Coordinates of C-alpha atoms in Angstrom, one line a residue:
Chain W
M1 CA 137.9 61.6 100.6
K2 CA 137.9 58.8 103.1
V3 CA 134.4 57.8 104.3
T4 CA 134.5 57.3 108.0
K5 CA 132.2 55.7 110.5
E6 CA 131.1 59.2 111.6
T7 CA 130.0 60.0 108.0
V8 CA 128.0 56.8 107.9
N9 CA 126.3 57.6 111.2
Y10 CA 125.5 61.2 110.1
V11 CA 123.8 60.0 106.9
A12 CA 122.1 57.2 108.8
N13 CA 120.7 59.8 111.3
L14 CA 119.3 61.9 108.4
S15 CA 117.5 58.8 107.1
R16 CA 116.3 57.8 110.6
L17 CA 118.4 54.7 110.6
T18 CA 120.6 53.2 113.3
F19 CA 123.5 50.9 112.9
T20 CA 125.6 48.9 115.2
D21 CA 129.3 49.9 115.4
E22 CA 130.1 46.8 113.3
E23 CA 127.6 47.6 110.6
A24 CA 128.8 51.2 110.4
E25 CA 132.4 50.1 110.1
K26 CA 131.5 47.7 107.3
M27 CA 129.4 50.3 105.5
A28 CA 132.1 53.0 105.8
G29 CA 134.4 50.6 103.9
Q30 CA 131.8 49.9 101.2
M31 CA 130.8 53.5 100.7
D32 CA 134.5 54.5 100.5
H33 CA 135.0 51.9 97.8
I34 CA 132.1 53.2 95.8
L35 CA 133.2 56.8 96.1
R36 CA 136.8 56.0 95.1
Y37 CA 135.4 54.3 92.0
M38 CA 133.4 57.4 91.1
E39 CA 136.4 59.6 91.7
Q40 CA 138.0 58.2 88.5
L41 CA 135.6 60.7 86.7
N42 CA 137.5 63.6 88.2
K43 CA 140.6 62.6 86.1
L44 CA 138.7 63.5 82.9
D45 CA 139.0 67.0 81.4
T46 CA 135.5 68.4 81.4
T47 CA 136.3 72.0 80.6
D48 CA 134.2 72.1 77.4
V49 CA 131.5 69.8 78.6
T50 CA 128.2 71.5 79.6
P51 CA 126.7 70.2 82.8
M52 CA 124.0 67.7 82.3
E53 CA 120.8 68.7 83.9
H54 CA 118.8 65.7 82.9
V55 CA 119.6 62.2 81.5
K56 CA 117.1 62.6 78.6
P57 CA 117.4 65.4 76.0
I58 CA 113.7 66.4 76.5
S59 CA 112.0 69.3 78.2
N60 CA 108.5 70.7 78.8
V61 CA 106.5 67.6 79.5
F62 CA 103.2 69.0 80.9
R63 CA 99.7 68.0 81.5
D64 CA 96.5 70.1 81.5
D65 CA 94.9 71.2 84.8
L66 CA 91.9 68.8 84.7
V67 CA 90.7 67.0 87.8
V68 CA 90.2 63.2 87.7
P69 CA 88.5 61.6 90.7
S70 CA 91.0 60.6 93.3
Y71 CA 91.9 57.1 94.4
D72 CA 89.8 54.9 96.6
R73 CA 91.0 55.5 100.1
S74 CA 90.8 52.0 101.4
E75 CA 92.9 50.9 98.4
L76 CA 95.4 53.6 99.2
L77 CA 95.6 52.6 102.8
K78 CA 95.9 48.9 102.0
N79 CA 99.7 48.8 102.3
A80 CA 99.9 51.1 105.3
P81 CA 101.4 49.2 108.3
N82 CA 99.0 51.2 110.5
Q83 CA 96.0 53.3 110.0
E84 CA 93.2 55.0 112.0
N85 CA 90.0 56.8 110.9
G86 CA 91.1 57.0 107.3
A87 CA 94.5 58.4 108.2
F88 CA 98.0 56.9 107.9
K89 CA 99.3 56.2 111.4
V90 CA 103.0 56.6 112.2
P91 CA 104.9 56.4 115.5
K92 CA 104.3 59.5 117.6
I93 CA 106.1 62.6 116.3
V94 CA 107.5 64.5 119.3
E95 CA 108.0 68.2 118.7
Chain V
M1 CA 122.5 101.1 122.6
K2 CA 120.2 101.5 119.6
Y3 CA 119.6 98.5 117.5
E4 CA 118.4 97.9 114.0
V5 CA 116.3 95.0 113.0
V6 CA 117.0 93.2 109.7
M7 CA 114.3 90.9 108.2
G8 CA 113.8 88.8 105.1
L9 CA 110.7 86.9 104.3
E10 CA 109.8 83.7 102.6
I11 CA 106.2 83.7 101.5
H12 CA 104.5 80.5 100.5
I13 CA 101.5 80.9 98.3
E14 CA 99.1 78.2 97.3
L15 CA 98.3 78.4 93.6
A16 CA 94.7 78.5 92.4
T17 CA 94.9 75.5 90.2
N18 CA 92.2 72.8 90.0
T19 CA 94.7 69.9 90.3
K20 CA 97.8 69.2 92.3
I21 CA 101.3 70.0 90.9
F22 CA 102.2 66.4 89.7
C23 CA 98.9 64.5 89.7
T24 CA 95.2 65.0 88.7
C25 CA 93.8 65.0 92.3
T26 CA 91.7 68.1 93.3
T27 CA 93.3 70.9 95.3
A28 CA 89.9 71.7 97.0
F29 CA 90.3 72.9 100.6
G30 CA 89.3 70.5 103.3
G31 CA 87.6 67.2 102.3
E32 CA 87.5 63.9 104.2
V33 CA 90.9 62.7 105.3
N34 CA 92.9 61.2 102.5
T35 CA 90.2 61.5 99.9
H36 CA 92.0 63.9 97.6
C37 CA 94.9 61.5 97.1
C38 CA 96.3 59.0 94.6
P39 CA 99.4 56.8 94.4
I40 CA 101.4 59.8 93.0
C41 CA 100.8 62.3 95.8
T42 CA 101.1 59.6 98.5
G43 CA 104.5 58.7 97.1
M44 CA 103.9 55.1 96.1
P45 CA 106.9 53.4 94.6
G46 CA 107.0 53.3 90.8
T47 CA 104.6 56.3 90.2
L48 CA 105.6 59.0 87.8
P49 CA 104.8 62.7 88.4
V50 CA 103.9 65.0 85.5
M51 CA 104.1 68.7 85.8
N52 CA 100.8 70.8 85.7
R53 CA 101.3 73.3 82.9
K54 CA 99.3 75.9 84.9
V55 CA 101.7 75.8 87.8
V56 CA 104.5 77.0 85.5
D57 CA 102.3 79.7 83.9
F58 CA 101.3 81.0 87.3
A59 CA 104.9 81.1 88.6
I60 CA 106.0 83.0 85.5
K61 CA 103.2 85.5 86.0
A62 CA 104.1 85.9 89.7
G63 CA 107.7 86.6 88.6
L64 CA 106.7 89.1 86.0
A65 CA 104.4 91.0 88.4
T66 CA 107.3 91.3 90.8
N67 CA 109.8 92.5 88.2
C68 CA 111.8 89.3 88.2
T69 CA 113.9 87.8 85.4
I70 CA 112.3 84.6 84.1
A71 CA 114.7 81.8 83.5
N72 CA 114.8 80.4 80.0
F73 CA 116.0 77.1 81.6
S74 CA 114.7 75.8 84.9
K75 CA 114.5 72.5 86.6
M76 CA 113.0 70.7 89.6
D77 CA 115.1 69.2 92.4
R78 CA 114.6 66.8 95.3
K79 CA 115.0 68.3 98.7
N80 CA 115.5 65.3 101.0
Y81 CA 114.3 65.1 104.5
F82 CA 112.6 62.5 106.6
Y83 CA 109.4 63.7 108.2
P84 CA 106.0 61.9 107.8
D85 CA 104.2 64.9 106.3
L86 CA 106.2 64.0 103.1
P87 CA 105.5 60.4 102.1
K88 CA 108.3 60.3 99.6
A89 CA 110.9 61.5 102.1
Y90 CA 111.7 64.3 99.8
Q91 CA 109.9 67.5 98.6
V92 CA 110.1 68.3 95.0
S93 CA 111.2 71.9 94.9
Q94 CA 113.7 74.0 92.9
F95 CA 117.3 74.5 94.1
D96 CA 119.9 76.2 91.9
L97 CA 117.8 77.0 88.8
P98 CA 114.5 78.6 90.0
I99 CA 111.9 79.8 87.5
C100 CA 112.2 83.5 88.6
E101 CA 115.1 85.6 90.1
K102 CA 116.2 89.1 90.9
G103 CA 113.0 91.1 91.2
Y104 CA 111.6 93.7 93.5
I105 CA 108.5 95.5 94.6
D106 CA 108.0 99.0 95.9
I107 CA 106.2 99.5 99.2
E108 CA 105.0 102.6 101.0
V109 CA 106.3 103.2 104.5
N110 CA 105.2 106.3 106.3
G111 CA 104.6 108.1 103.0
Q112 CA 107.9 107.1 101.5
T113 CA 108.5 104.6 98.8
K114 CA 110.9 101.8 99.6
R115 CA 112.2 99.1 97.3
I116 CA 112.3 95.5 98.6
G117 CA 114.3 93.0 96.6
I118 CA 113.0 89.6 95.6
T119 CA 115.8 87.1 95.6
R120 CA 113.9 84.4 93.8
I121 CA 110.5 82.6 93.3
H122 CA 110.4 78.9 93.0
M123 CA 107.8 76.2 92.5
E124 CA 107.3 73.3 94.9
E125 CA 104.8 70.9 96.4
D126 CA 103.0 71.4 99.7
A127 CA 103.3 68.7 102.4
G128 CA 100.5 66.8 104.2
K129 CA 99.0 67.5 107.5
L130 CA 100.0 65.8 110.8
I131 CA 97.2 65.2 113.3
H132 CA 98.9 64.8 116.7
D133 CA 96.2 63.0 118.6
E134 CA 96.4 63.9 122.3
G135 CA 97.5 61.1 124.5
G136 CA 97.3 58.7 121.5
T137 CA 99.8 56.1 120.6
G138 CA 100.9 57.6 117.3
S139 CA 100.5 60.5 114.9
L140 CA 97.9 60.5 112.1
I141 CA 98.5 61.9 108.6
D142 CA 96.2 63.4 106.1
Y143 CA 97.8 63.8 102.6
N144 CA 94.9 65.8 101.0
R145 CA 97.2 68.9 100.9
C146 CA 100.3 66.9 99.9
G147 CA 101.2 67.9 96.3
V148 CA 99.2 71.1 96.3
P149 CA 101.2 73.6 94.2
L150 CA 103.1 76.4 95.9
I151 CA 105.3 79.2 95.0
E152 CA 107.8 80.4 97.5
I153 CA 108.7 84.1 97.2
V154 CA 112.0 84.8 98.9
S155 CA 112.9 88.5 99.7
E156 CA 116.2 90.1 100.2
P157 CA 117.0 91.1 103.9
D158 CA 115.7 94.5 103.1
L159 CA 113.0 94.9 105.7
R160 CA 113.8 97.1 108.7
S161 CA 110.7 96.8 110.9
A162 CA 107.8 94.6 111.8
E163 CA 105.5 97.2 110.2
E164 CA 107.5 97.1 107.0
A165 CA 107.2 93.3 106.9
K166 CA 103.4 93.5 107.3
I167 CA 103.1 96.1 104.5
Y168 CA 105.4 94.0 102.3
V169 CA 103.2 90.9 102.8
E170 CA 100.0 92.9 102.1
K171 CA 101.5 94.2 98.9
I172 CA 102.6 90.7 97.7
R173 CA 99.1 89.4 98.6
S174 CA 97.4 92.2 96.7
I175 CA 99.6 91.6 93.6
M176 CA 99.0 87.9 93.6
Q177 CA 95.2 88.5 93.9
Y178 CA 95.4 91.0 91.0
I179 CA 97.1 88.5 88.7
G180 CA 94.6 85.8 89.8
I181 CA 97.1 83.1 90.7
S182 CA 95.9 82.6 94.3
D183 CA 93.0 83.5 96.5
C184 CA 95.6 84.2 99.2
K185 CA 93.2 83.2 102.0
M186 CA 95.4 83.3 105.0
Q187 CA 92.8 81.5 107.3
E188 CA 93.0 78.5 104.9
G189 CA 96.8 78.6 104.8
S190 CA 96.9 79.8 101.2
L191 CA 99.5 82.4 102.2
R192 CA 102.1 81.7 104.9
A193 CA 105.2 83.5 105.8
D194 CA 108.5 82.5 107.3
V195 CA 110.3 85.4 109.0
N196 CA 114.1 85.5 109.1
L197 CA 115.1 88.1 111.6
S198 CA 118.3 89.5 113.2
V199 CA 119.3 92.6 115.0
R200 CA 122.5 94.6 114.9
P201 CA 123.8 97.8 116.6
M202 CA 122.7 100.8 114.6
G203 CA 125.4 101.7 112.1
Q204 CA 127.0 98.2 112.0
V205 CA 127.3 96.8 108.5
A206 CA 127.6 93.1 109.2
F207 CA 124.4 91.2 109.9
G208 CA 123.7 89.7 113.3
T209 CA 122.9 86.0 113.7
R210 CA 119.3 85.3 112.5
T211 CA 116.5 83.1 113.7
E212 CA 113.6 81.9 111.6
M213 CA 109.9 81.6 112.5
K214 CA 107.9 79.5 110.2
N215 CA 104.3 79.3 109.0
L216 CA 102.9 82.6 110.2
N217 CA 99.4 82.8 108.7
S218 CA 97.9 86.1 109.6
F219 CA 99.1 89.7 109.3
K220 CA 98.6 90.0 113.1
S221 CA 100.8 87.1 113.9
I222 CA 103.5 88.3 111.4
L223 CA 103.5 91.7 113.1
R224 CA 103.5 90.3 116.7
A225 CA 106.0 87.5 116.1
A226 CA 108.5 90.0 114.5
L227 CA 108.1 92.5 117.3
H228 CA 108.5 89.9 119.9
E229 CA 111.6 88.3 118.3
E230 CA 113.2 91.7 117.8
K231 CA 112.8 92.5 121.6
R232 CA 113.9 89.0 122.6
Q233 CA 117.2 89.2 120.6
I234 CA 118.0 92.7 121.8
K235 CA 117.5 91.5 125.4
E236 CA 119.7 88.5 124.9
I237 CA 122.5 90.6 123.5
E238 CA 122.2 93.2 126.2
N239 CA 122.4 90.4 128.8
G240 CA 125.7 89.4 127.2
N241 CA 124.3 86.2 125.5
I242 CA 124.8 85.3 121.9
I243 CA 122.0 84.6 119.5
V244 CA 121.8 81.0 118.3
Q245 CA 120.9 80.4 114.7
E246 CA 117.7 78.3 115.0
T247 CA 114.1 77.8 114.0
R248 CA 111.7 79.1 116.6
R249 CA 108.0 78.3 116.8
W250 CA 105.7 81.2 117.3
D251 CA 102.7 80.6 119.6
D252 CA 100.1 83.2 118.7
D253 CA 97.9 82.4 121.7
L254 CA 100.7 82.8 124.2
G255 CA 102.4 85.6 122.3
K256 CA 105.8 84.0 122.6
S257 CA 108.3 82.1 120.5
F258 CA 109.9 78.8 121.5
S259 CA 113.2 77.3 120.5
M260 CA 112.8 74.1 118.4
R261 CA 116.3 72.7 119.0
S262 CA 115.3 69.1 118.3
K263 CA 116.7 66.3 116.1
E264 CA 114.5 67.6 113.3
E265 CA 116.8 70.6 113.2
A266 CA 119.7 68.6 111.8
H267 CA 118.8 69.5 108.2
D268 CA 121.0 68.6 105.4
Y269 CA 118.8 68.5 102.4
R270 CA 121.2 66.9 99.9
Y271 CA 119.4 68.5 96.9
F272 CA 119.7 66.7 93.6
P273 CA 117.9 67.1 90.2
A274 CA 114.5 65.4 90.2
P275 CA 115.1 62.5 87.8
D276 CA 111.4 61.9 87.0
L277 CA 110.7 65.5 85.9
V278 CA 112.2 67.0 82.8
P279 CA 113.6 70.6 82.7
I280 CA 111.4 73.5 81.8
K281 CA 112.3 75.8 78.9
V282 CA 110.6 79.1 78.4
S283 CA 111.4 81.2 75.3
D284 CA 111.7 84.9 75.2
E285 CA 108.6 85.1 72.9
E286 CA 106.6 83.2 75.6
I287 CA 107.8 85.5 78.3
I288 CA 106.8 88.5 76.3
S289 CA 103.4 87.0 75.7
F290 CA 102.9 86.3 79.4
K291 CA 103.9 89.9 80.1
N292 CA 101.3 91.2 77.7
S293 CA 98.6 88.9 79.3
L294 CA 99.2 90.4 82.8
P295 CA 96.3 92.4 84.1
E296 CA 96.8 96.0 85.3
L297 CA 98.7 95.9 88.6
P298 CA 97.8 97.9 91.7
Q299 CA 100.4 100.6 91.1
A300 CA 99.3 101.2 87.6
R301 CA 95.7 101.5 88.8
I302 CA 96.7 104.0 91.5
N303 CA 98.3 106.2 88.8
R304 CA 95.3 105.9 86.5
Y305 CA 92.9 106.8 89.3
I306 CA 95.0 109.9 90.1
N307 CA 95.5 111.0 86.5
D308 CA 92.3 110.0 84.8
Y309 CA 89.7 110.3 87.6
K310 CA 91.5 113.1 89.5
L311 CA 91.2 111.2 92.7
P312 CA 93.4 112.1 95.7
E313 CA 96.3 109.7 96.1
Y314 CA 94.8 108.6 99.4
D315 CA 91.5 107.5 97.8
A316 CA 93.4 105.8 94.9
K317 CA 95.4 103.7 97.3
I318 CA 92.5 102.6 99.4
L319 CA 90.3 101.7 96.5
T320 CA 93.0 99.7 94.8
N321 CA 94.1 97.8 97.9
S322 CA 91.6 95.1 97.0
K323 CA 91.1 94.2 93.4
D324 CA 87.4 93.5 94.1
I325 CA 86.8 97.0 95.4
A326 CA 88.7 98.6 92.6
D327 CA 86.6 96.6 90.1
F328 CA 83.4 97.7 91.9
F329 CA 84.5 101.3 91.7
E330 CA 85.2 101.1 88.0
E331 CA 81.8 99.5 87.4
A332 CA 80.1 102.4 89.2
I333 CA 81.8 105.2 87.3
K334 CA 80.7 103.6 84.0
Y335 CA 77.3 105.1 84.8
D336 CA 78.3 108.7 84.4
V337 CA 78.6 109.7 88.1
P338 CA 81.5 111.8 89.4
P339 CA 84.4 109.4 90.4
K340 CA 85.1 111.4 93.6
K341 CA 81.5 111.0 94.7
V342 CA 81.7 107.2 94.1
S343 CA 85.0 107.1 96.0
N344 CA 83.5 108.9 99.0
Y345 CA 80.5 106.5 99.2
I346 CA 82.8 103.5 98.9
M347 CA 85.3 104.7 101.5
G348 CA 82.5 105.8 103.8
N349 CA 79.2 104.0 103.9
V350 CA 80.1 100.9 101.8
R351 CA 83.4 100.1 103.5
K352 CA 81.8 100.6 107.0
L353 CA 79.1 98.1 106.1
M354 CA 81.6 95.6 104.7
N355 CA 83.7 95.8 107.8
I356 CA 80.7 95.2 110.1
N357 CA 79.6 92.2 108.0
N358 CA 83.2 91.0 107.4
D359 CA 82.6 91.0 103.6
E360 CA 85.2 91.2 100.8
V361 CA 82.7 92.7 98.4
P362 CA 79.4 94.5 98.8
P363 CA 76.3 92.5 98.0
F364 CA 75.1 95.0 95.4
T365 CA 76.7 96.2 92.1
G366 CA 78.6 99.3 91.2
E367 CA 75.6 100.2 89.0
Q368 CA 73.3 100.2 92.0
L369 CA 75.6 102.5 93.9
A370 CA 75.7 104.8 90.9
M371 CA 71.9 104.9 90.9
V372 CA 71.9 106.1 94.5
I373 CA 74.3 108.9 93.6
K374 CA 72.1 109.9 90.7
L375 CA 69.0 109.9 93.0
V376 CA 70.8 112.5 95.2
S377 CA 72.0 114.7 92.3
K378 CA 68.5 114.7 90.8
G379 CA 67.0 115.7 94.2
T380 CA 64.9 112.6 94.5
I381 CA 66.5 111.9 97.9
S382 CA 68.5 114.0 100.2
S383 CA 72.1 113.3 100.8
N384 CA 71.2 112.2 104.3
M385 CA 68.8 109.6 103.0
A386 CA 71.5 108.2 100.6
S387 CA 73.2 106.4 103.5
K388 CA 69.9 104.9 104.6
V389 CA 69.2 103.7 101.1
I390 CA 72.7 102.1 100.9
G391 CA 72.0 100.5 104.3
F392 CA 68.8 99.0 103.1
M393 CA 70.4 98.0 99.8
Y394 CA 73.1 96.2 101.8
E395 CA 70.5 94.1 103.6
D396 CA 68.5 93.4 100.4
P397 CA 70.2 94.5 97.2
K398 CA 67.1 95.8 95.4
N399 CA 66.8 98.7 92.9
P400 CA 67.4 101.8 95.0
L401 CA 64.5 103.6 93.5
L402 CA 62.2 100.8 94.7
I403 CA 63.7 101.0 98.2
V404 CA 63.0 104.8 98.2
K405 CA 59.4 104.2 97.3
E406 CA 58.8 101.2 99.6
K407 CA 60.4 102.9 102.6
N408 CA 59.1 106.3 101.7
L409 CA 62.5 107.9 101.8
G410 CA 61.9 110.4 99.0
A411 CA 63.0 114.0 99.4
M412 CA 60.5 116.5 100.6
N413 CA 59.9 118.6 97.5
D414 CA 56.4 119.7 98.5
E415 CA 57.1 123.4 99.4
G416 CA 53.8 123.9 101.0
A417 CA 54.2 121.1 103.5
L418 CA 57.8 122.3 104.2
I419 CA 56.6 125.9 104.9
K420 CA 54.0 124.5 107.3
I421 CA 56.6 122.6 109.3
I422 CA 59.0 125.6 109.3
D423 CA 56.3 127.8 110.6
E424 CA 55.6 125.3 113.4
V425 CA 59.2 125.0 114.4
I426 CA 59.6 128.8 114.5
S427 CA 56.5 129.2 116.7
Q428 CA 57.6 126.4 119.1
N429 CA 61.2 127.6 119.5
Q430 CA 60.9 131.3 120.1
Q431 CA 64.0 131.3 122.2
S432 CA 66.2 130.1 119.4
V433 CA 64.5 132.6 117.0
D434 CA 65.3 135.4 119.5
D435 CA 68.9 134.2 119.8
Y436 CA 69.3 134.3 116.1
Q437 CA 67.9 137.7 115.8
Q438 CA 70.2 138.9 118.5
G439 CA 73.2 137.8 116.4
K440 CA 73.8 134.3 117.6
K441 CA 74.0 132.9 114.1
K442 CA 74.6 129.4 115.4
A443 CA 71.1 129.2 116.6
I444 CA 69.9 128.5 113.1
G445 CA 71.6 125.1 113.2
F446 CA 69.3 124.0 116.0
L447 CA 66.2 125.2 114.0
V448 CA 67.4 123.4 110.9
G449 CA 67.8 120.3 113.0
Q450 CA 64.3 120.5 114.3
V451 CA 62.9 120.8 110.8
M452 CA 65.0 117.9 109.6
K453 CA 63.6 115.9 112.5
Q454 CA 60.1 116.7 111.6
T455 CA 60.6 115.7 108.0
K456 CA 62.4 112.5 109.1
G457 CA 65.5 113.7 107.2
K458 CA 63.8 113.9 103.9
A459 CA 64.2 117.7 103.3
N460 CA 67.3 119.2 101.8
P461 CA 69.1 120.8 104.7
Q462 CA 70.5 123.7 102.5
T463 CA 67.0 124.5 101.3
V464 CA 65.6 124.4 104.9
N465 CA 68.4 126.7 106.1
K466 CA 67.7 129.2 103.3
M467 CA 63.9 129.2 103.9
L468 CA 64.4 129.5 107.7
V469 CA 66.7 132.5 107.4
E470 CA 64.3 134.2 105.0
K471 CA 61.3 133.6 107.3
I472 CA 63.0 134.8 110.4
N473 CA 64.4 137.9 108.7
N474 CA 60.8 138.7 107.5
L475 CA 59.6 138.4 111.1
K476 CA 61.5 141.5 112.1

């Protein structure tokens, strides 16, 4: 599969990013290169290989349902670029 | 042309756990903005989620209660989308290996049983709340609800009317309340439904194009939104237009739906396995033990009420509709009173008072109701007075015998006093006495009423009737 500029722009839109034509062109080439590299895996015969659901061979890691006091709000908001009345503030969402 | 509506529902149910799905923050409703949050549920880089054991237990119970197959192997996935109600830019959900699949529930539609398929039930996290400040320069976000555990119950497109959809949601709600995994408070958003709806000419096999209406959070809005959308689609088709597959927003105040054809619609979730959460394995032994731990479900209770207590099906269904009421009923009949009598009082007096006061349960116990019924059967109070006693008991849940004494509601068992009143009534209502003697048997009713009025309802109407008839016949 050849990655085109359109693919780059489609994925960029899903991630709320915008690129110049030049950037998109450059990234299409890079992404295409990465995918081609990965495609080597398709040459292997995986008929008898069970699909891997997780990298580690462990399951059932749970915790008990016990409340611990939540985090200090001012600490949580410290890295927020913008805040108001204890809330995170983001650019206006238009419905 | 006649059309048929085809609907499938996705019901989101907030689980009644103490903590969120992946962190130890409380799930309590409300709270100051962003005070039920931590680095995990606000999606800070480098944090690691750990699954709440109870979420898995509850999801399995939900699946077993809706006749699903429980997966021995299940995993969590990331559903990617950019919207600020999700701080991580993905929602942790389940994609190809949900915890429950292929179930069903039976609903009653116009006296007929209809089976509605459940495609799947999966676990996921809730999103935060956006506060759109009017005229402000931005949108504010409260992440208190972010990470609250949900299950999503997806039905097959088996529903054929708005009414069926409503009955289905009611049944799901009742089942989830019975097994105690959610309070299902719709006004607090603990149960929300997405309605997928299409129409097709009657007899056509292929489905029409569907639309989706999200986050309906009352029975009324589910019913109205579905009816409105059905009409809108039929009208579009009859006008020669085609239905566009889209998400529509239902405005309950305006009673209309609106297209949401915005950029947000360009969804491509690019699911992939959640790398920070390990798979979930459930053994057959565990599934069996969950099955054995399930409480009795509504249908089983209905059958038991009909078979063991000889209640009419109608009574059994009404009593079991709410688990609280069914429990109340069973508490009352422990005290050796006829089940049908208890049922009558609950369906009549008690339910009426609960509706007026907007209560889910009466303020007094089943034992207290049983005491009232016994007071009637012993003749301490007349059946007329029982409703009064129940009314007083609803205001102030005291021992009914105490209420009878305090309010002087005891039956008139003093025959001498009753004879006196009867004599008075006869002498003051000669016309009615004459009417009765001339064969107008109905006239006796008026006289009984007069006596009951004089005794303030405390006499037994049957006794009064008998005494009056004897008296008048002796006058001849």
